[in-house]
CSV table of C-alpha atoms in Angstrom, one decimal:
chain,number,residue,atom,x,y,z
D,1,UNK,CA,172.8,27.8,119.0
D,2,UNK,CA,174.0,27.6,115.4
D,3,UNK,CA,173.0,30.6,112.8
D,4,UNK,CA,172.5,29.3,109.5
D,5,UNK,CA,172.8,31.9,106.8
D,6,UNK,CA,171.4,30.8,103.6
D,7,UNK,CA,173.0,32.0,100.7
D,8,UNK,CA,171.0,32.8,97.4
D,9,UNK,CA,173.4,31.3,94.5
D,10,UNK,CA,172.1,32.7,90.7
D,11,UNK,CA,172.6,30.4,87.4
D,12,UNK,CA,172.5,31.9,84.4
D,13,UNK,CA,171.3,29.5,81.1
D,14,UNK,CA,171.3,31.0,77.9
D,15,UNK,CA,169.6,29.1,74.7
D,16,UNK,CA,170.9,29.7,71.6
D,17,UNK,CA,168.0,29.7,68.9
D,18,UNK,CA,168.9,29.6,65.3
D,19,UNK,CA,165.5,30.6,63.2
D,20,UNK,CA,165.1,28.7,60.3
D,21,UNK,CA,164.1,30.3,56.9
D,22,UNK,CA,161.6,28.7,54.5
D,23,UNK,CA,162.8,26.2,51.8
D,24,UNK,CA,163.4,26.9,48.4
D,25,UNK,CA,164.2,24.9,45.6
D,26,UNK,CA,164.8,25.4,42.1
D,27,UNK,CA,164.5,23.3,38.9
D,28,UNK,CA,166.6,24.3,35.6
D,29,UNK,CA,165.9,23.0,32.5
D,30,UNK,CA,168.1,22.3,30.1
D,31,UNK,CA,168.3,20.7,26.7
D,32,UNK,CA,170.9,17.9,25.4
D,33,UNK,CA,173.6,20.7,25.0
D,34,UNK,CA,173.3,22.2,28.3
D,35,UNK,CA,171.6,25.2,26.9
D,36,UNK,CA,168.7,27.3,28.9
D,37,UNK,CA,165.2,26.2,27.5
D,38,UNK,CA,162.3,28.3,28.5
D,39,UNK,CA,158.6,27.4,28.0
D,40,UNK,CA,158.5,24.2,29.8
D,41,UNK,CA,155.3,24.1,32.1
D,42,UNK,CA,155.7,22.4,35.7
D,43,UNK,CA,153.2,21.3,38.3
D,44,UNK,CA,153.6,20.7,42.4
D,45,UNK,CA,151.2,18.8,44.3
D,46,UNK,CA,150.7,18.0,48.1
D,47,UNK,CA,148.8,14.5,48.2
D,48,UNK,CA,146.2,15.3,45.7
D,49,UNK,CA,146.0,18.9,45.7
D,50,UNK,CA,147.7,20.7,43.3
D,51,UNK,CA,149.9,23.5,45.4
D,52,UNK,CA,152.0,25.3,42.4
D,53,UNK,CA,150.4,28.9,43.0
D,54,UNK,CA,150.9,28.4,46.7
D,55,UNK,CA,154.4,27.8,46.5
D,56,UNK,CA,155.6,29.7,42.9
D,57,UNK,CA,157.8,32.5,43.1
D,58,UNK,CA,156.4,35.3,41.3
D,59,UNK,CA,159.4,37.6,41.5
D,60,UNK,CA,160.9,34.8,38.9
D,61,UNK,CA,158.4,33.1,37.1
D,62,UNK,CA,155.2,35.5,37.4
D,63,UNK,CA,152.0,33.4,37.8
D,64,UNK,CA,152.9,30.8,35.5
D,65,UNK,CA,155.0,27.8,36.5
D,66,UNK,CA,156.7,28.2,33.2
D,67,UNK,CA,161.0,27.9,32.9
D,68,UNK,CA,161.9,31.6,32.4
D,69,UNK,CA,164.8,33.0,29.5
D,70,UNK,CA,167.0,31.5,31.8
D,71,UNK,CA,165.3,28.2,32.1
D,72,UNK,CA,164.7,28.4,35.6
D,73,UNK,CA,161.5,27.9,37.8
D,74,UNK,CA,161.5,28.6,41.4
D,75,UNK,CA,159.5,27.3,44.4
D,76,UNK,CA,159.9,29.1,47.3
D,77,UNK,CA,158.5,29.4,51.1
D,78,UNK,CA,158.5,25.9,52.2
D,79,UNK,CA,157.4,25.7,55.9
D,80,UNK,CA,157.2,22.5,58.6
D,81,UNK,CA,154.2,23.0,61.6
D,82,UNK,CA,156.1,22.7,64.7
D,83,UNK,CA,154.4,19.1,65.1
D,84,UNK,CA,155.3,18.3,61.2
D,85,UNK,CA,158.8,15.9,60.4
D,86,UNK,CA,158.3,16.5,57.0
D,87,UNK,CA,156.0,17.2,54.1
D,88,UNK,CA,156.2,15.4,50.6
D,89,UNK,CA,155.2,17.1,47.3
D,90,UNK,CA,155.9,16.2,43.7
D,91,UNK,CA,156.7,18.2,41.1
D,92,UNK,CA,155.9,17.1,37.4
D,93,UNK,CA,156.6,18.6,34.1
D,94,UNK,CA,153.9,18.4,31.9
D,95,UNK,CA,154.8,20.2,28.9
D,96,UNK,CA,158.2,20.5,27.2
D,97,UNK,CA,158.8,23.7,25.4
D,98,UNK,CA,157.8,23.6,21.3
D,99,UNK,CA,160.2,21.7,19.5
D,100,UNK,CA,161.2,19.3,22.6
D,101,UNK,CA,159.7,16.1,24.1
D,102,UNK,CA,159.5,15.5,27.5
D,103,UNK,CA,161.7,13.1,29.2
D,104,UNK,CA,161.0,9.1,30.3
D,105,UNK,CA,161.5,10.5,34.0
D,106,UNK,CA,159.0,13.8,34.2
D,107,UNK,CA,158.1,13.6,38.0
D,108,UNK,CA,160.3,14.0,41.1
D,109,UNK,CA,159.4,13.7,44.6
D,110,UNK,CA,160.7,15.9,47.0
D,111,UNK,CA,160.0,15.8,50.9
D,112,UNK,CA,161.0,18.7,53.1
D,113,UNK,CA,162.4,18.0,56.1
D,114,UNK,CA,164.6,19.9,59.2
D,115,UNK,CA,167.4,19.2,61.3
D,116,UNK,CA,169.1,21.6,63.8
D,117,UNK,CA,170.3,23.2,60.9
D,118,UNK,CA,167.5,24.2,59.3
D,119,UNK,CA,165.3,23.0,56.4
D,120,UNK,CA,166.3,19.9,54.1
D,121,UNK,CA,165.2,19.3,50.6
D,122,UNK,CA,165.5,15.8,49.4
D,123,UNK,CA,164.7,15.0,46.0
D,124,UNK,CA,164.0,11.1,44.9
D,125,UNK,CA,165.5,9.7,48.0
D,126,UNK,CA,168.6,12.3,47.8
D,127,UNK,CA,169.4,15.4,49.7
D,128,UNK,CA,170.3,18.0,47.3
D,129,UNK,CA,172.9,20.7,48.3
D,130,UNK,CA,172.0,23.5,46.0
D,131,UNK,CA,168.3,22.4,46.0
D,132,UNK,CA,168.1,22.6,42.4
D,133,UNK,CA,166.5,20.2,39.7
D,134,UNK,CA,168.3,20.1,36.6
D,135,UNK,CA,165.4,18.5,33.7
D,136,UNK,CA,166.8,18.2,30.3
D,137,UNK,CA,164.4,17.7,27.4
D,138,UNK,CA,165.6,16.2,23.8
D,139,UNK,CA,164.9,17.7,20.7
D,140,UNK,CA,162.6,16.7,18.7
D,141,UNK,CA,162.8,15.3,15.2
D,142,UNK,CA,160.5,15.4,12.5
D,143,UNK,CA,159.6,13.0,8.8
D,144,UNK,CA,159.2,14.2,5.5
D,145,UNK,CA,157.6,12.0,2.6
D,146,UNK,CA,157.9,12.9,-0.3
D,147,UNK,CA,156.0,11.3,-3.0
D,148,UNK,CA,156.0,12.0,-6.7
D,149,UNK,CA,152.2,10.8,-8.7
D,150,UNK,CA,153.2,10.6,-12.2
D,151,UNK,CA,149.4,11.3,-14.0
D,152,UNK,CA,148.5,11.2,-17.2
D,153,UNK,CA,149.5,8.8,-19.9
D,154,UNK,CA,151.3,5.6,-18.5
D,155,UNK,CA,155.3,5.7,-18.7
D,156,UNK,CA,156.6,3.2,-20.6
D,157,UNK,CA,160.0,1.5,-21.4
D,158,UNK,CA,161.4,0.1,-24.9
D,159,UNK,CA,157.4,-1.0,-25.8
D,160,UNK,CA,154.6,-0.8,-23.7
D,161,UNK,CA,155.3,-4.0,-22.1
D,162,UNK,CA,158.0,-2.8,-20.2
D,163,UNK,CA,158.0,-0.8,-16.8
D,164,UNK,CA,161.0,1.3,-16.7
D,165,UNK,CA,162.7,2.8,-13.0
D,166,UNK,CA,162.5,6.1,-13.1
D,167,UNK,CA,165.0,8.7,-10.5
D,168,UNK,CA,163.6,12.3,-10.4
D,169,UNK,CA,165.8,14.7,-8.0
D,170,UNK,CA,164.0,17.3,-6.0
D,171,UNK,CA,165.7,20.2,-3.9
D,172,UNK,CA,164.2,20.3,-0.5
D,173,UNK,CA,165.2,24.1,1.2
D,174,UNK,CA,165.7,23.3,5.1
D,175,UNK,CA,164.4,25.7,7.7
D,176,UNK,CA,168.2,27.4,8.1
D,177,UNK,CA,168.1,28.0,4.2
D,178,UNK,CA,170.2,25.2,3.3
D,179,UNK,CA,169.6,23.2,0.6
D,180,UNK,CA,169.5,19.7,-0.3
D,181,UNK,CA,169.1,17.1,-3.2
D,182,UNK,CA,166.6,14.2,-2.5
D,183,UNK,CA,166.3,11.7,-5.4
D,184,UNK,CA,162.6,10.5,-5.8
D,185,UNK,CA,162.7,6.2,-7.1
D,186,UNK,CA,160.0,4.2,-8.1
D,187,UNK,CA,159.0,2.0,-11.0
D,188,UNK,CA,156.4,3.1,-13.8
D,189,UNK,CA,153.9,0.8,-13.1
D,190,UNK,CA,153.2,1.7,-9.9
D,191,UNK,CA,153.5,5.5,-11.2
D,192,UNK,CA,154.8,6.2,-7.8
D,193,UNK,CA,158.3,7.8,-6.8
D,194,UNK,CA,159.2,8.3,-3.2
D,195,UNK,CA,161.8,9.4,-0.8
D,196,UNK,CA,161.7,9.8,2.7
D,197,UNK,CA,164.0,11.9,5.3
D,198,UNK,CA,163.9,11.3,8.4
D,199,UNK,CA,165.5,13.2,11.7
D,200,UNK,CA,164.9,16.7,10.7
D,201,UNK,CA,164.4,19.8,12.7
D,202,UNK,CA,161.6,21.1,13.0
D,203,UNK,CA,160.2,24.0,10.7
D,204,UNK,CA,159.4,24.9,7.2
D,205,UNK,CA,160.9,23.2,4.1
D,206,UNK,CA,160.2,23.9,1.1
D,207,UNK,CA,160.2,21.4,-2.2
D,208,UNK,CA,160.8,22.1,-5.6
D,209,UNK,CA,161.4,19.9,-8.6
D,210,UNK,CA,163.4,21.8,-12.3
D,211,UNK,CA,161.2,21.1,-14.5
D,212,UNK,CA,164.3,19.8,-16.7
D,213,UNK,CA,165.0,17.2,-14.4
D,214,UNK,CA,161.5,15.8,-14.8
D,215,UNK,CA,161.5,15.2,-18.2
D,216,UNK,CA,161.3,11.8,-19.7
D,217,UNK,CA,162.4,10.9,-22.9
D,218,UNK,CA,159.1,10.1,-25.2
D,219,UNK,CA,156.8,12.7,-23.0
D,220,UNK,CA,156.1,16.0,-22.7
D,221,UNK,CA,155.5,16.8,-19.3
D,222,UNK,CA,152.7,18.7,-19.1
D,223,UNK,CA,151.7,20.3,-15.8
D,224,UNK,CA,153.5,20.1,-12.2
D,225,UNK,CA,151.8,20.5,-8.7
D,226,UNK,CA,152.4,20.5,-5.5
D,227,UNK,CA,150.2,19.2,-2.0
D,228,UNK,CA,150.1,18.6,1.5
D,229,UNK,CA,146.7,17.2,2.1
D,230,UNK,CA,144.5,18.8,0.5
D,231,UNK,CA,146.2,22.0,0.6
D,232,UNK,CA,148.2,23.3,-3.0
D,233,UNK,CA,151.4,24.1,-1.4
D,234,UNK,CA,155.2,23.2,-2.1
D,235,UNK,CA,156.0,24.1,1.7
D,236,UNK,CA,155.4,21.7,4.3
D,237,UNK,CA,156.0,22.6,8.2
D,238,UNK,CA,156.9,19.6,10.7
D,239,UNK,CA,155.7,20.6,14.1
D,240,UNK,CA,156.7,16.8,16.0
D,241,UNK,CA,157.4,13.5,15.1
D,242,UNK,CA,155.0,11.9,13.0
D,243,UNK,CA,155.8,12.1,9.3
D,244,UNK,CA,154.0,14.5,6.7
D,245,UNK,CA,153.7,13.7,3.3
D,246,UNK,CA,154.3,16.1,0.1
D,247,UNK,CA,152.6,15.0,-3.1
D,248,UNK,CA,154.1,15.7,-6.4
D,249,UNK,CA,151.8,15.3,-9.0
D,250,UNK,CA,153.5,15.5,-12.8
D,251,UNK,CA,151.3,15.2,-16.0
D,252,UNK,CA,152.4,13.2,-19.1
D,253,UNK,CA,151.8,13.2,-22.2
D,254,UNK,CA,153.3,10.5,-24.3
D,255,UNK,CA,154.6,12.0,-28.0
D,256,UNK,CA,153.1,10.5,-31.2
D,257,UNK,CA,155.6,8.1,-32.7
């Protein structure tokens, strides 16, 4: 008779779990000099519900989705269901901060995914390594119209036939105190002089004419005023791009021969 003695044989098997941490990402904004703008508002959205106080980082951006003094606004805590691939949100700037415009390209989708790794961030069809947006935002430019009324009796040349061209300067004082010499041109029959600058920064100029340069030989310039609108002012603020117009009203007074 044969005695069988069964051996009990033990296997170990160890699993080696790697726990994933929550996505982040990060977008910096920027303007066309690479410096740190803050006061651009941002938006994130999952389908059609709008997810940005979900997902906001309040230890960096408060409750407001609005680029810090560092330019930065960070979305944290980005999680995958254990049945969930992937989840797709998009973020969308939809203010630039004052004196900027915001870009042709002001969305961005970004789909979270995971690997054995961990989480995956890729933004517009591109995984990102440092998770991080970089949205730059061009200054904006402002127009200034000047235009110089020329009231009173009618300017004329030789005899009262002739129109004469007339060139008044003006000194316009930029925002950054410098100053700069605009010549207003126009002919006397329309009794109209203009000049227009364009691609300024935005701000508060101010305009004002010597009274020495707006004399005119036969004339005695009586009175000198200044308007935006409706408003008696000589200082005009550009806040964006379309132009505002100063009026420069003078009053002649033609001598007696």
């Amino acid at each position: 008779q044969q005695n069988d003695t069964a051996n009990d044989v033990t296997v170990n098997i160890t699993n080696s779990y790697t726990k994933w941490t929550a996505a982040d990402f990060w977008v910096h904004k920027t303007d066309e000099n690479g410096r740190n703008l803050p006061g651009a508002q941002f938006t994130l959205t999952e389908g059609d519900k709008d997810v940005t106080s979900t997902y906001l980082d309040p230890a960096v951006n408060g409750n407001s989705a609005v680029s810090n003094a560092s330019g930065v606004v960070h979305f944290h805590n980005f999680k995958l269901d254990p049945n969930e691939t992937s989840r797709t949100f998009t973020l969308t700037e939809t203010q630039a901060p004052t004196g900027y415009k915001v870009g042709t390209k002001n969305t961005w989708t970004i789909v979270v995914t995971h690997d054995n790794d961990g989480y995956n961030l890729i933004i517009d069809g591109v995984e990102v390594p440092d998770d991080t947006i970089t949205v730059t935002n061009a200054s904006m430019y402002g127009k200034l119209k000047i235009t110089k009324v020329l009231a009173g009796d009618k300017i004329y040349g030789a005899t009262e036939k002739d129109a004469v061209t007339l060139s008044i300067p003006v000194k316009v004082t930029c925002p950054d105190g410098t100053v700069r010499d605009v010549t207003l041109t126009g002919n006397s029959d329309e009794a109209k002089l203009t000049a227009t600058l364009e691609n300024l920064p935005l701000g508060t100029y101010t305009i004002a004419e010597q009274t020495q340069s707006a004399q005119i030989t036969g004339y005695d310039l009586l009175q000198t005023t200044y308007h935006v609108g409706e408003t008696a002012t000589n200082t005009v603020t550009l806040t964006g791009e379309a132009a505002v117009e100063m009026t420069i009203t003078n009053t002649y007074d033609r001598k007696e021969a």
